[in-house]
Amino acid sequence: MNLGQMRTEVRRAIDEPTADFWADSELNDWLNEGAKLMVSESQPVQTFYQLACVAGQQEYNLPSDVDEVFDAKLWIGSLLPLSPTSPRGVQEASQQPGQPEKFYVREIVAQTAGQGSNNNITVTPSTPTWTSGGGKVIGFYPTPSSSAWTVTLSYFSAHYTMVNDTDVSPVPLEYHRGIVAYATAIAKQKDEAYSEMSDIYMPIFEKFRDRLKVKMMNAGQELTHPKIQVLGEEDYYSPNTSIIIIPEGSAS
């Protein structure tokens, strides 16, 4: 369903075919909110981004739609994987430029803070700034020593804002009614129909959201989702630990 079709479904549920108590702009906002929540928690949208290294520059702005970076590869004439790390462990002592081996991501920041050639950390205003909601930056260790290299990032994307009635959510079609249910729940809240909101429509949204989350986990994204860790039950065993790992949604 596109945005206009989803809004029509909400209007059917609230029994208001033509805007009166609920404006179209309100329903659009709530449909977008539901879509963004569903995507944030289930991470079904995968996207790629390439950046050019700058010699001596450790940190770089990421696109505004980045939710979580899950893979990074460096191209120096051959393709080399980069392993994730924390900035706390790579910004200390002397910073030697070279071929990056690791990457890290800073969440919701308004500056870059890379370690420069003088070994000190240089703080620079970032884009977007706090006034536009902040953003994410990625850093590399060692600091790239060449501007001829590129890095390809694979990341889970946030949901874009649907504006036009013809805009279609990237959420699989079979889960769109979960987005409709979320917008209907918030509409019921405005009408002070709290029991319908909490007992009917919000549980429908949560059911669709959780199904999509399990679908993504079963598709191989288990490393990016929370796990329930228990002793004594068997689902599948992690040989490197003494615990049983059960994917979310599979425990009874």
Backbone as a ProteinNet text record, in pm:
[ID]
protein_1_A
[PRIMARY]
MNLGQMRTEVRRAIDEPTADFWADSELNDWLNEGAKLMVSESQPVQTFYQLACVAGQQEYNLPSDVDEVFDAKLWIGSLLPLSPTSPRGVQEASQQPGQPEKFYVREIVAQTAGQGSNNNITVTPSTPTWTSGGGKVIGFYPTPSSSAWTVTLSYFSAHYTMVNDTDVSPVPLEYHRGIVAYATAIAKQKDEAYSEMSDIYMPIFEKFRDRLKVKMMNAGQELTHPKIQVLGEEDYYSPNTSIIIIPEGSAS
[TERTIARY]
82.9	0	87	43.1	112.4	54.5	109.5	67.9	-80.4	-130.3	-271.3	-361	-321	-401.4	-398.6	-284.2	-277.8	-362.5	-360.9	-442.6	-591.5	-630	-769	-807.8	-717.4	-744.9	-762.1	-681.3	-696.9	-832.9	-871.3	-1000.8	-1117.3	-1103.6	-1207.2	-1216.9	-1102.2	-1100.8	-1156.6	-1135.7	-1183.8	-1319.7	-1374.2	-1508	-1519	-1418.6	-1421.3	-1364.2	-1446.8	-1397.2	-1337.5	-1392.9	-1344.5	-1289.1	-1176.7	-1109.3	-1200.8	-1209.7	-1285.7	-1212.7	-1235.4	-1166.3	-1018.6	-990.4	-853.3	-810	-710.2	-658.9	-572.5	-569	-484.1	-338.2	-294.5	-154.3	-122.7	-218.9	-199.6	-182.6	-273.3	-266.1	-136.3	-92.4	34.9	150.9	149.6	255.5	256.6	140.2	132.8	167.8	134.2	175.5	327.6	388.2	534	599.4	540.6	594.7	590.1	477	465.3	562.8	579.3	672.5	816.3	852	988.9	1016.9	919.5	937.1	953.3	870.6	878.3	1013.4	1063.6	1192.4	1307.3	1299.4	1406.1	1424.4	1313.5	1321	1345.4	1310.4	1326.5	1439.5	1479.9	1590.8	1579.4	1473.9	1459.9	1523.7	1565.6	1611.7	1764.2	1828.7	1974.4	2017.5	2119.6	2166.7	2318.7	2376.9	2522.5	2563	2683.9	2738.1	2889.3	2942.3	3087.1	3140.9	3252	3317.5	3463.1	3516.3	3656	3739.2	3842.9	3932.8	4006.8	4036.6	4118.7	4242.1	4357.1	4480.6	4486.5	4505.2	4515.9	4384.5	4271.1	4139.4	4084.9	4057.2	4013.1	3862.4	3781.8	3637.2	3565	3446.7	3370.3	3221.4	3146.8	3002.6	2936.5	2832.8	2754.7	2624.1	2561.7	2432	2329	2230.5	2132.5	2041.7	2035.3	1944.7	2011.5	2137.5	2206.8	2148.3	2102	2056.3	2168.3	2227.8	2336.3	2426.7	2555.6	2653.8	2688.4	2675.6	2707.1	2823.3	2878.1	2992.9	3067.1	3199.3	3281.6	3397.5	3421.3	3530.8	3614.2	3745.2	3840.2	3892	3893.4	3948.7	4081.2	4190.6	4323.3	4388.7	4304.2	4350.7	4306.2	4281.9	4216.1	4118.3	4023	3917.6	3951.7	3951.4	3989.4	3878.6	3836.1	3732.8	3790.5	3708.9	3744.3	3663	3724.9	3655.1	3607.6	3490.6	3439.4	3517.4	3525.9	3595.1	3533.6	3588.8	3542.4	3643.4	3596.6	3692.3	3780.9	3736.5	3816.4	3948.6	3949.9	4071.6	4165.9	4122.4	4207	4242.7	4198	4234.2	4311.5	4434	4521.2	4665.3	4755.3	4898.6	4923.1	5019.7	5055.8	4968.8	4915	4833.1	4919.4	4939.8	5021.4	4931.6	4944.9	4865.1	4908.5	4815.9	4847.4	4724.2	4723	4610.2	4508.4	4385.3	4285.4	4259.9	4245.8	4211.9	4080.6	4038.2	3919.1	3834.5	3706	3618.1	3534.9	3487.5	3396.2	3292.9	3180	3072.4	3036.4	3029	2977	2830.1	2744.8	2600.8	2553.4	2469.6	2397.9	2495.7	2577.1	2675.7	2661.2	2718.3	2714.4	2854.7	2954.7	3092.3	3165.2	3269	3367.3	3476.7	3545.6	3650.7	3761.4	3831.2	3936	4072.1	4154.4	4291.8	4376.7	4444.2	4519.8	4666.4	4740.3	4882.7	4965.3	4912.4	4984.5	4950.3	4873	4833.1	4723.9	4684.3	4575.7	4442.6	4332.4	4200.1	4148.5	4108.2	4055.8	3904.5	3833.8	3687.5	3640.2	3554.2	3504.8	3353.6	3279.8	3134.7	3099.4	2995.9	2956.7	2826.5	2792	2662.9	2594.2	2470.7	2388.1	2428.9	2385	2413.4	2300.1	2310.6	2205.5	2072.5	2077.1	1951.7	1875.3	1942.4	1874	1866.5	1890.4	1871.2	1997.7	2113.2	2236	2251.5	2360.7	2386	2485.8	2541.1	2639.7	2767.1	2880.5	3008.5	3079.6	3162.1	3241.1	3388.4	3466.1	3609.5	3687.3	3815.4	3898.4	4029.9	4081.1	4210.7	4290.8	4415.5	4483	4415.6	4450.1	4399	4448.4	4359.9	4403.7	4520.9	4617.5	4735.9	4730.8	4620	4608.4	4467.7	4457.8	4327.9	4281.2	4355.7	4318.8	4232	4208.8	4133.2	3985.2	3900.3	3758.1	3711.4	3604.4	3543.1	3396.4	3354	3214.2	3148.4	3041.5	2970	2838.1	2804.4	2671.4	2601.2	2478.2	2411	2260.5	2199.8	2054.4	2005.4	1911.4	1864.6	1741.7	1733.1	1610.7	1504	1379.9	1268.7	1263.9	1244.8	1234.6	1095.8	1081	952.7	866.8	752.7	659.4	584.4	583.9	523.1	406.4	429.5	327.7	241.1	117	25.9	74.6	157.8	209.2	333.6	386.5	505	470.2	561.6	539.3	646.7	604.5	698.8	782	913.5	995.7	966.6	886.6	844.9	766.8	793.9	720.1	569.9	501	358.7	276.1	313.4	232.3	236.8	322.6	330.8	273.7	221.6	172.2	54.7	-26.4	-140.1	-94.8	25.6	80.1	102.7	149.9	169	34	-65.8	-201.3	-254.8	-230.7	-278.8	-215.4	-87.4	-21.3	-86.2	-105	-166.3	-308.9	-381.1	-516.6	-514.2	-416.7	-405.4	-384.3	-296.3	-271.3	-393.5	-463.5	-587.3	-690.8	-699.9	-791.3	-750.4	-620.9	-572.9	-621.9	-615.9	-664.5	-813.4	-887.8	-1031.7	-1062.5	-954.5	-966.3	-1031.6	-1021.2	-1069.7	-952.3	-912.3	-787.9	-793.7	-909.4	-917.7	-898.6	-956.2	-935.9	-790	-728.3	-587.8	-500.2	-516	-424.4	-462.4	-591.7	-636.5	-653.1	-669.8	-696.6	-584.8	-564.7	-480.7	-330.9	-287.9	-144.6	-95	-171.5	-127.3	-117.2	-202.8	-192	-59.7	-26.4	101.7	217.9	214.7	324.3	337.2	225.3	228.6	296.6	259.8	323.9	471.6	503.7	642.7	726.5	675.2	749.9	766	663.8	675.3	783.5	788.8	891.9	1029.9	1039.6	1167.8	1216.7	1127.4	1164.4	1201.9	1129.6	1162.4	1304.2	1341.8	1476.1	1582.2	1551.8	1645.1	1665.2	1557.5	1567.3	1639.7	1646.1	1715.2	1864.5	1910	2053.6	2099.7	2008.8	2047.9	2052.9	2073.4	2065.8	2171.7	2284.8	2389.9	2355.1	2256.2	2223.1	2102.3	2040.9	1921.4	1949.1	1874.7	1890.9	1860.8	1925.5	1901.8	1855.8	1783.8	1749.4	1848.2	1921	2021.1	1975	1960.6	1913.8	1999.3	1992.2	2062.5	1962.6	2004.9	1928.1	1830.5	1799.5	1711.7	1795.1	1748.3	1824.9	1748.4	1810.5	1761.5	1876.4	1981.1	2107.8	2218.1	2327.7	2432.5	2549.9	2597.3	2715.6	2838.2	2926.4	3039	3141.9	3137.3	3236.3	3193	3071.9	3024.1	2957.2	2915.8	2845.8	2697.5	2643.5	2503.1	2434.5	2304.1	2222.1	2171.1	2175.5	2131.2	2001.9	1895.5	1765.6	1724.4	1703	1663.1	1533.1	1521.1	1400.5	1280.1	1173.1	1051.8	1037.4	1144.8	1137.6	1119.9	1136.2	1122.3	976.5	937.4	798.7	789.6
-119.9	0	125.8	227.2	354.6	436.8	557.3	639.2	670.5	706.6	739.3	621.3	501.4	382	347.1	361.4	333.8	433	559	659.2	627.1	580.5	540.1	427	330	219	269.4	368.1	426.2	493.8	567	636.9	538	424.4	322.2	273.2	256.7	205.2	306.3	435.5	538.5	592.4	537.6	573.4	722.6	775.7	914.9	920.6	895.4	891.8	1023.7	1134.5	1266.8	1337.5	1405	1469.6	1566	1549.4	1639.4	1650.1	1553.7	1553.5	1517.4	1427.6	1387.3	1443	1527.7	1583.8	1481	1491.7	1402.6	1413	1535.9	1555	1480.3	1474.2	1398.6	1250.2	1196.7	1053.7	1021.8	1111.8	1089.7	1085.1	1175.5	1176.6	1044.8	994.7	872.6	749.2	749.6	639.8	637.4	754.2	761.1	716.8	757.8	717.9	566.5	506.7	361.7	289.5	339.9	278.1	287.6	402.6	421.3	334.3	319.9	232.4	86.8	43.2	-94.7	-124.4	-31.9	-52.1	-44.7	46.9	62.1	-65	-131.4	-248.7	-378.6	-383.5	-508.7	-503.1	-383.5	-361.3	-444.8	-425.9	-503.2	-438.3	-311.3	-237	-228.8	-290.3	-289.4	-197.4	-115.4	-16.1	-13.5	44.1	53.4	200.1	228.7	363.9	352.8	430.9	433.2	571.1	574.4	700.6	694.7	808.6	819.1	857.8	782.1	815.4	945.5	1019.9	1140.6	1118.1	1130.8	1106.2	1192.6	1128.5	1199.4	1227	1189.2	1212.8	1082.7	1081.7	959.4	940.2	1047.9	1034.7	1101.7	1044	1088.8	1087	1184.1	1186.9	1072.6	1015.4	910.8	968.6	904.7	952.9	955.8	1042.9	1062.8	942.7	850.8	736.1	614.9	627.2	513.7	481.7	358	310.8	234.8	137.7	58.1	4.4	32.2	-22.2	-164.1	-261.6	-398.6	-458.8	-384.1	-437.8	-322	-331.8	-230.9	-300.3	-260.3	-318.7	-208.1	-222.8	-125.1	-171	-78.2	-108.6	-36	-112.3	-54	-117.2	-164.8	-244.9	-388.1	-424.8	-549.3	-515.9	-604.2	-577.4	-641.1	-561.4	-608.5	-576.8	-674.8	-648.6	-570.6	-481.8	-407.2	-461.9	-474.8	-527.7	-413.6	-428.5	-321.3	-310.7	-190.1	-166.6	-44.4	-4.3	112.7	225.9	351.1	462.8	477.2	426	440.5	366.4	257.8	178.4	216.2	306.3	340.1	488.3	563.8	704.9	728.4	682.8	700.6	688.4	744.4	741.5	802.6	748.6	804.2	744.7	831.2	788.1	778.4	656.9	634.9	613.3	696.8	673.7	544.9	486.2	361.9	305.9	176	107.5	71	122.4	91.3	-58.3	-101.9	-240.8	-251.5	-140.9	-142.2	-18.2	-27.2	88.1	97.8	216.9	238.2	342.2	343.9	439	513.8	645.3	727.6	757.9	737.3	753.3	892.6	953	1076.5	1182.2	1233.9	1335.3	1455.1	1566.7	1688.1	1733.9	1650	1682.7	1554.9	1571.6	1465.5	1491.8	1385.2	1398.9	1300.8	1326.3	1235.2	1271.6	1170	1191.4	1225.4	1339	1386.6	1350.7	1407.3	1375.4	1424	1523.8	1571.1	1489.2	1379.1	1285.4	1340.8	1465.9	1520.7	1495.4	1504.9	1487.9	1624.4	1632.8	1756.2	1746	1835.5	1836.9	1937.6	1891.2	1974.5	1962.5	2074.6	2065	1970.8	1893	1790.5	1829.9	1755.6	1772	1637.1	1621	1728.8	1771.9	1890.3	1944.4	1908	1952.4	1923.7	1983	2098.8	2162.6	2080	1986.7	1899.6	1755.9	1738.3	1607	1527.8	1582.5	1506.3	1400.2	1329	1226.2	1124.3	1046.3	944.6	971.6	936.2	944.4	810.3	780.6	658.1	695.1	616.9	639.9	514.2	531.1	418	417.3	298	280.8	173.5	203.6	333.5	438.7	564.1	671.1	651.6	659.6	636.6	725.4	666.7	741.5	774.1	736.2	761.1	809.1	902.2	948.2	867.8	764.5	681.9	563.3	545.1	429.5	465	364.2	382	275	307	213.7	194.4	68.5	36.2	-11.8	56.4	23.4	-43.6	-146.1	-207.4	-170.3	-120	-75.3	-98	-106	-109.8	34.4	60.5	196.2	227	351.8	399.8	420.1	425.1	446.7	593.9	619.1	757.3	813.9	944.8	1008.5	1009.7	944.8	943	1075.3	1141.7	1274	1271	1212.1	1208	1083.5	1093.8	980	858.9	880.4	769.2	705.1	762.6	705.6	570.1	473.7	337.4	302.7	245.3	202.8	85.1	82.3	-33.3	-156	-139.7	-255	-350.5	-481.4	-574.7	-555	-568.9	-538.2	-610.5	-735.6	-813.6	-760.7	-660.2	-601.8	-459.8	-411.1	-273.5	-250.7	-355.1	-336	-313.2	-351.1	-316.2	-166.4	-103.7	41.9	111.2	60.4	115.3	104.5	-8.2	-28.2	71.6	101.7	198.9	336.2	381.2	512.4	515.7	404.5	397.2	405.9	340.9	345	487.1	562.7	700.1	788.1	759.8	833	806.7	682.6	648.9	719.3	736.6	808.5	953.2	1016.6	1154.4	1161.9	1057.1	1051.9	1005.2	982.2	933.6	795.7	720.6	582	492.9	503.1	441.2	288.2	230.6	84.3	29.1	95.8	51	66.4	174.9	196.9	85.6	60	-31.1	-177.7	-206.9	-346.4	-403.6	-317	-366.4	-329.6	-199.4	-158.7	-163.1	-122	-129.5	-274	-369.7	-510.1	-561.3	-512.3	-553.4	-504	-376.8	-324.1	-407	-434.9	-508.3	-648.8	-710.2	-844.5	-843.2	-746.9	-735.8	-701	-608.6	-570.7	-690.1	-768	-882.1	-990.9	-1010.1	-1108.2	-1067.6	-938.2	-891.5	-904.8	-877.9	-892.3	-1037	-1132	-1273.5	-1313.9	-1262.7	-1292.2	-1247.5	-1128.6	-1078	-1159.4	-1200.1	-1283	-1417.7	-1475.4	-1604.6	-1593.7	-1472.1	-1449.9	-1428.9	-1436.7	-1429.1	-1303.1	-1220.4	-1097.6	-1113.9	-1238.3	-1263.9	-1190.2	-1155.5	-1088.8	-945.3	-887.9	-748.5	-732.4	-843.4	-835.9	-887.5	-838.5	-889.1	-1037.1	-1105.8	-1247.6	-1267	-1375.1	-1417.2	-1525.9	-1510.1	-1607.4	-1676.4	-1808.4	-1885	-2009.1	-2070	-2194.5	-2309.2	-2423	-2544.7	-2580.6	-2488.8	-2522.1	-2534.5	-2611.8	-2631	-2579.6	-2484.7	-2441	-2461.2	-2381.8	-2417.5	-2372.1	-2441.2	-2422.2	-2345.1	-2248.2	-2173.7	-2241.3	-2298.2	-2374.7	-2289.5	-2156.6	-2070.9	-2021.5	-2057.6	-2013	-2129.3	-2103.3	-2206.3	-2176.5	-2100.1	-2063.9	-2113.3	-2118.4	-2149.8	-2019.7	-2002.4	-1879.9	-1909.4	-1839.7	-1859.1	-1730.5	-1729.3	-1605.8	-1551.6	-1419.7	-1355.9	-1405.8	-1437.5	-1483.3	-1632.9	-1707	-1852.5	-1917.3	-1838.9	-1894.7	-1901	-2004	-2014.3	-1981.9
0	0	0	-72.8	-64.9	50.5	69.3	184	177.6	59.5	47.1	79.2	35.3	62.7	211.5	275.1	418.5	496.6	456.3	526.5	510	390.7	368.9	462.9	483.2	575.5	718.5	757.3	891.2	902.3	800.7	805.4	812.6	749.9	762.7	907.5	971.5	1108.7	1207.6	1182.3	1274.8	1231.6	1122.4	1073.1	1043.4	973	928.4	786.7	684.8	546.1	499.5	547	508.5	631.8	614.3	726.8	800.3	930.8	1016.9	1150.4	1240.1	1369.4	1352.1	1257.8	1230.1	1094.4	1094.2	968.8	896.1	762.8	684.4	727.8	760.1	799.9	928.7	1020.7	1144.3	1114.2	1033.2	1000.6	928.3	839.9	771.2	870.5	967.7	1069.7	1146.8	1184	1263.8	1181	1053.4	965.5	951.2	936.1	928	1058.4	1170	1300.1	1317.2	1280.8	1290.5	1199.4	1077.3	982.4	1032.8	1089.2	1137.5	1259.4	1347.4	1462.8	1419.4	1325	1278.4	1216	1133.3	1066.7	1166.1	1262.5	1361.2	1443.3	1475.9	1563.3	1487.9	1359.2	1284.3	1181.8	1140.9	1048.3	919.7	841.7	718.4	596.6	607.3	490.1	490.9	391.3	381.3	267.5	294.8	198.8	200.3	94.1	82.3	66	110.5	97.4	77.9	-15.4	-38.2	-4.9	66.5	97.7	54.4	17	-22.5	98.6	123.7	234.6	204.3	308.7	298.5	384.2	326.1	399.3	525.1	639.6	765.8	834.5	773.1	834.3	890.3	1020.2	1086.5	1082.3	1097.7	1108	991.5	956.5	840.5	874.5	819.1	837.6	762.2	821.3	756.3	704	604.9	556	668.2	654.7	761	781.8	683.6	697.5	761.1	803.8	863.6	1000.4	1016.7	1147.4	1215.8	1146.2	1204.8	1094	1104.2	1010.1	1053.3	961.6	999.8	921.5	825.1	751	685.5	680.6	613.8	544.2	419.5	340.7	277.7	287.1	234.9	99.2	1.8	-130.3	-146.9	-162.9	-184.3	-307.2	-399.8	-512.5	-495.2	-370.7	-333.7	-220.9	-198.6	-102.5	31.6	137.9	270.3	371	451.1	552.1	669.6	726.7	846.8	962.8	1077.9	1195.9	1284.7	1348.5	1435	1565.1	1617.9	1744	1812.1	1925.5	1999.2	1983.5	1974	1962.4	2084.2	2198.8	2321	2311.6	2235.5	2228.6	2116.6	2027.1	1912.1	1908.2	2006.4	2013.8	2142.9	2142.6	2258.5	2211.7	2290.4	2259.1	2121.1	2047.2	1917.2	1808.4	1723.3	1611.8	1486.8	1439.5	1321.6	1200	1094.8	974.2	906	832.3	762.7	695.1	676.5	614.1	720.8	713.3	816.4	829	952.7	982.7	1059.5	1124.7	1208.4	1181.7	1218.6	1209.5	1336.6	1366.5	1478.2	1436.1	1505.3	1475.1	1602.7	1592.9	1701.5	1671.8	1771.9	1753.6	1797.9	1717.3	1751.8	1804.5	1716.3	1752.3	1658.9	1700.4	1619.2	1581	1608.5	1571.2	1528	1449	1433.2	1535.8	1579.2	1680.3	1648	1540.3	1496.1	1551	1568.5	1614.2	1493.2	1498.7	1383.6	1386.8	1292.4	1278	1396.5	1471.8	1589.7	1714	1694.4	1799.2	1891	1872.3	1950.9	1879.3	1951.1	1891.5	1846.4	1720.9	1664.3	1653.7	1723.6	1722.2	1618.7	1527.6	1418.4	1409.9	1392.7	1376.3	1262.1	1285	1189.6	1120.8	1017	949.2	946.9	1000.1	1053.2	1193.5	1231.1	1363.6	1458.7	1583.2	1680.2	1636.3	1569.5	1529.7	1427.5	1360.7	1265	1316.5	1446.7	1506.8	1531.1	1495.9	1513.9	1406.6	1410.2	1310.3	1361.4	1269.4	1302.2	1223.5	1283.3	1212.9	1225.2	1125.9	1126.7	1131.1	1204.2	1213.1	1180.8	1145.5	1104.7	1182.8	1201.4	1267.8	1194.4	1160.7	1167.8	1078.8	1102	1017.6	875	775	636.1	598	529.3	485.9	337.5	270.7	127.3	94.2	-1.1	-49.4	-169.8	-206.4	-321.6	-281.4	-152.2	-103.5	-85.3	-94.7	-69.3	29.3	99.8	193.6	153.5	143.5	114.9	243.5	282.3	405.1	371.3	445.5	440.5	570	557.5	679.1	670.6	789.2	798.9	795.6	706	685.5	770	814.7	878	770.9	812.6	719.9	679	550.5	505.2	539.5	533.3	560.4	434.7	441.1	328.4	325.7	211.1	197.1	98.1	-17.2	-121.6	-107.4	-149.4	-138.1	-216.2	-317	-397.6	-337	-227.9	-163	-101.7	-120.5	-71.2	32	142.4	245.6	195.5	229.5	194.9	281.3	385.8	465.9	375.4	380.4	295.4	306.2	193.4	184.6	290.1	320.6	413.4	556.7	582.9	716.6	722	611.2	607.7	701.9	724.8	814.6	958.7	990.7	1121.4	1133.3	1025.5	1024.4	1036.3	962.2	969.9	1113	1178.3	1315	1411	1392	1479.6	1466.1	1342.2	1320.4	1375.3	1361.5	1415.6	1567.8	1630.4	1776.4	1825.9	1759.8	1803	1776.6	1666.2	1639	1749.2	1794.3	1903.6	2032.6	2051.5	2170.3	2167.2	2050.3	2040.3	2072	2036.7	2061.4	2203.8	2283.4	2421.9	2429.1	2320.1	2319.9	2359.4	2485.1	2529.4	2527.6	2555.3	2555.2	2414.5	2314.5	2176.2	2136.2	2181.4	2150.8	2207.6	2338.3	2407.2	2393.1	2377	2375.6	2235.1	2136.9	2001.4	1904.2	1881.4	1769.1	1798.1	1917.4	1946.4	1950	2006.8	1998.5	1855	1765.2	1624	1566.5	1593.8	1547.6	1602.3	1731.2	1794.4	1736.7	1702.4	1644.7	1508.9	1423.7	1292.7	1307.1	1398	1421.7	1464.4	1559	1610.5	1504.3	1421.7	1312.8	1213.7	1182.6	1090.3	1152.5	1282.7	1351.9	1346.9	1373.4	1368.4	1226.2	1127.1	987.1	954.5	999.3	973.1	1047.8	1168.9	1244.5	1176	1127.6	1059.8	926.4	872.1	745.4	765.7	890.2	915.2	983.6	1036.3	1101.9	1252.5	1300.3	1443.2	1522.9	1462	1537.7	1571.5	1505	1529.2	1619.2	1660.4	1742.7	1883.3	1981.5	2118	2126.1	2216.4	2238.7	2383.1	2405.2	2540.3	2578.4	2687.1	2726.6	2854.4	2847.2	2961.4	2977.5	3095.5	3122.8	3125.1	3074.4	3095	2986	2892.2	2782	2655.6	2561.1	2439	2318.9	2251.8	2121.7	2024.4	2039.4	1977.3	2069.7	2066.4	2165.5	2106.9	2183.4	2144.3	2205	2124.6	2178.5	2252	2232.5	2296.1	2433.3	2475.4	2605.4	2676.6	2798.7	2874.9	2884.6	2786.7	2790.2	2664.6	2672.2	2557.5	2499.6	2368.1	2304	2230.3	2268.3	2206.6	2138.4	2006.2	1938.4	1994.9	1998.3	2047.5	1968.8	2038.5	1973.3	1969	2003.1	1995.4	2132.5	2239.6	2374.3	2413	2485.1	2529.4	2678.3
[MASK]
++++++++++++++++++++++++++++++++++++++++++++++++++++++++++++++++++++++++++++++++++++++++++++++++++++++++++++++++++++++++++++++++++++++++++++++++++++++++++++++++++++++++++++++++++++++++++++++++++++++++++++++++++++++++++++++++++++++++++++++++++++++++++++

